Amino acid sequence: MGRLEGEILELLWAGAGPLTVRDVLEQLNAARSRPLAYTTVMTVLARLADKGAARRRPAGRGYAYEPVGRDPASLAVRRVIDEHGQAAVAHFLAEAEADDDLRERLRRIIEGRS
């Protein structure tokens, strides 16, 4: 993942709800001496949606974006599942089965007592 993709994901995670391209652009450009172009931010957001890191929904004449996961770990898990499907899940479960501590932590997470 590129630096700009990471910056944009951070903004999406920090947002109180879906953000439009204009919202993201304004926040990014507030801290830059050389502003980014609208089309640059639009392209990066579209790529994040294509990668499964963000979800886009129609908003006016454009789209609003929100993160699929709330942190980098959830994004990494989503990528592994997207790339390797059931095999990734099967290998993960086999690893968890062999590790008592991991299995117990997963059980607590599933039960909502992380």
Tab-separated table of C-alpha atoms in Angstrom:
chain	number	residue	atom	x	y	z
A	1	MET	CA	0.000	0.000	0.000
A	2	GLY	CA	1.297	3.418	-0.908
A	3	ARG	CA	1.836	6.357	1.430
A	4	LEU	CA	-1.121	8.331	0.063
A	5	GLU	CA	-3.392	5.290	0.337
A	6	GLY	CA	-2.351	4.981	3.979
A	7	GLU	CA	-3.024	8.664	4.660
A	8	ILE	CA	-6.457	8.410	3.093
A	9	LEU	CA	-7.318	5.265	5.051
A	10	GLU	CA	-6.311	7.062	8.261
A	11	LEU	CA	-8.764	9.847	7.387
A	12	LEU	CA	-11.516	7.330	6.639
A	13	TRP	CA	-10.893	5.520	9.953
A	14	ALA	CA	-10.965	8.831	11.840
A	15	GLY	CA	-14.120	10.036	10.082
A	16	ALA	CA	-17.482	10.106	11.828
A	17	GLY	CA	-19.102	8.642	8.731
A	18	PRO	CA	-18.634	8.290	4.989
A	19	LEU	CA	-16.444	10.963	3.386
A	20	THR	CA	-16.721	12.354	-0.134
A	21	VAL	CA	-13.728	12.915	-2.380
A	22	ARG	CA	-14.010	16.644	-1.604
A	23	ASP	CA	-14.014	15.950	2.172
A	24	VAL	CA	-10.858	13.850	1.899
A	25	LEU	CA	-9.189	16.333	-0.448
A	26	GLU	CA	-9.812	19.263	1.907
A	27	GLN	CA	-8.433	17.383	4.912
A	28	LEU	CA	-5.348	16.209	3.029
A	29	ASN	CA	-4.615	19.622	1.534
A	30	ALA	CA	-4.979	21.417	4.881
A	31	ALA	CA	-1.576	20.023	5.904
A	32	ARG	CA	0.242	20.305	2.544
A	33	SER	CA	2.251	23.074	0.965
A	34	ARG	CA	1.553	21.617	-2.518
A	35	PRO	CA	-2.115	20.670	-2.795
A	36	LEU	CA	-3.212	17.395	-4.318
A	37	ALA	CA	-5.554	17.380	-7.310
A	38	TYR	CA	-9.166	16.286	-6.923
A	39	THR	CA	-8.616	13.581	-9.553
A	40	THR	CA	-5.630	12.175	-7.642
A	41	VAL	CA	-7.701	11.681	-4.495
A	42	MET	CA	-10.624	10.330	-6.529
A	43	THR	CA	-8.335	7.750	-8.185
A	44	VAL	CA	-6.801	6.624	-4.881
A	45	LEU	CA	-10.234	6.264	-3.259
A	46	ALA	CA	-11.462	4.237	-6.253
A	47	ARG	CA	-8.407	1.974	-5.952
A	48	LEU	CA	-9.007	1.491	-2.232
A	49	ALA	CA	-12.570	0.459	-3.066
A	50	ASP	CA	-11.314	-1.926	-5.775
A	51	LYS	CA	-8.880	-3.475	-3.259
A	52	GLY	CA	-11.665	-3.980	-0.734
A	53	ALA	CA	-10.205	-1.507	1.775
A	54	ALA	CA	-13.036	1.008	1.357
A	55	ARG	CA	-16.698	0.849	0.437
A	56	ARG	CA	-18.251	3.482	-1.808
A	57	ARG	CA	-21.858	4.577	-1.954
A	58	PRO	CA	-23.566	7.076	-4.236
A	59	ALA	CA	-23.664	10.568	-2.714
A	60	GLY	CA	-25.015	13.356	-4.881
A	61	ARG	CA	-23.153	13.359	-8.196
A	62	GLY	CA	-20.245	11.337	-6.796
A	63	TYR	CA	-19.489	8.826	-4.081
A	64	ALA	CA	-18.920	8.781	-0.342
A	65	TYR	CA	-16.324	6.369	1.022
A	66	GLU	CA	-15.971	4.542	4.307
A	67	PRO	CA	-13.393	2.012	5.479
A	68	VAL	CA	-14.249	-1.676	5.326
A	69	GLY	CA	-12.166	-2.432	8.419
A	70	ARG	CA	-11.242	-0.209	11.310
A	71	ASP	CA	-7.501	-0.858	11.343
A	72	PRO	CA	-4.554	-2.131	9.287
A	73	ALA	CA	-4.906	-5.659	10.680
A	74	SER	CA	-8.460	-6.023	9.392
A	75	LEU	CA	-7.319	-4.755	5.999
A	76	ALA	CA	-4.522	-7.341	5.907
A	77	VAL	CA	-6.940	-10.133	6.834
A	78	ARG	CA	-9.388	-9.001	4.139
A	79	ARG	CA	-6.597	-9.061	1.530
A	80	VAL	CA	-5.504	-12.592	2.496
A	81	ILE	CA	-9.078	-13.868	2.328
A	82	ASP	CA	-9.683	-12.111	-1.001
A	83	GLU	CA	-6.496	-13.540	-2.504
A	84	HIS	CA	-6.613	-17.057	-1.055
A	85	GLY	CA	-10.244	-17.641	-0.103
A	86	GLN	CA	-11.209	-20.739	1.855
A	87	ALA	CA	-7.649	-22.055	1.889
A	88	ALA	CA	-6.542	-19.066	3.992
A	89	VAL	CA	-9.335	-19.644	6.492
A	90	ALA	CA	-8.587	-23.380	6.652
A	91	HIS	CA	-4.879	-22.748	7.325
A	92	PHE	CA	-5.703	-20.162	9.971
A	93	LEU	CA	-8.047	-22.567	11.745
A	94	ALA	CA	-5.430	-25.332	11.612
A	95	GLU	CA	-2.891	-22.975	13.227
A	96	ALA	CA	-5.401	-21.966	15.896
A	97	GLU	CA	-6.200	-25.603	16.625
A	98	ALA	CA	-2.517	-26.315	17.293
A	99	ASP	CA	-2.059	-23.303	19.617
A	100	ASP	CA	-4.031	-23.450	22.883
A	101	ASP	CA	-3.337	-19.805	23.772
A	102	LEU	CA	-4.438	-18.536	20.357
A	103	ARG	CA	-7.543	-20.709	20.445
A	104	GLU	CA	-8.500	-19.292	23.867
A	105	ARG	CA	-7.947	-15.684	22.715
A	106	LEU	CA	-10.107	-16.314	19.649
A	107	ARG	CA	-12.836	-17.844	21.791
A	108	ARG	CA	-12.867	-14.722	24.011
A	109	ILE	CA	-12.989	-12.422	20.985
A	110	ILE	CA	-15.875	-14.366	19.472
A	111	GLU	CA	-17.740	-14.199	22.773
A	112	GLY	CA	-17.130	-10.449	22.932
A	113	ARG	CA	-14.735	-10.435	25.881
A	114	SER	CA	-11.514	-9.528	24.106
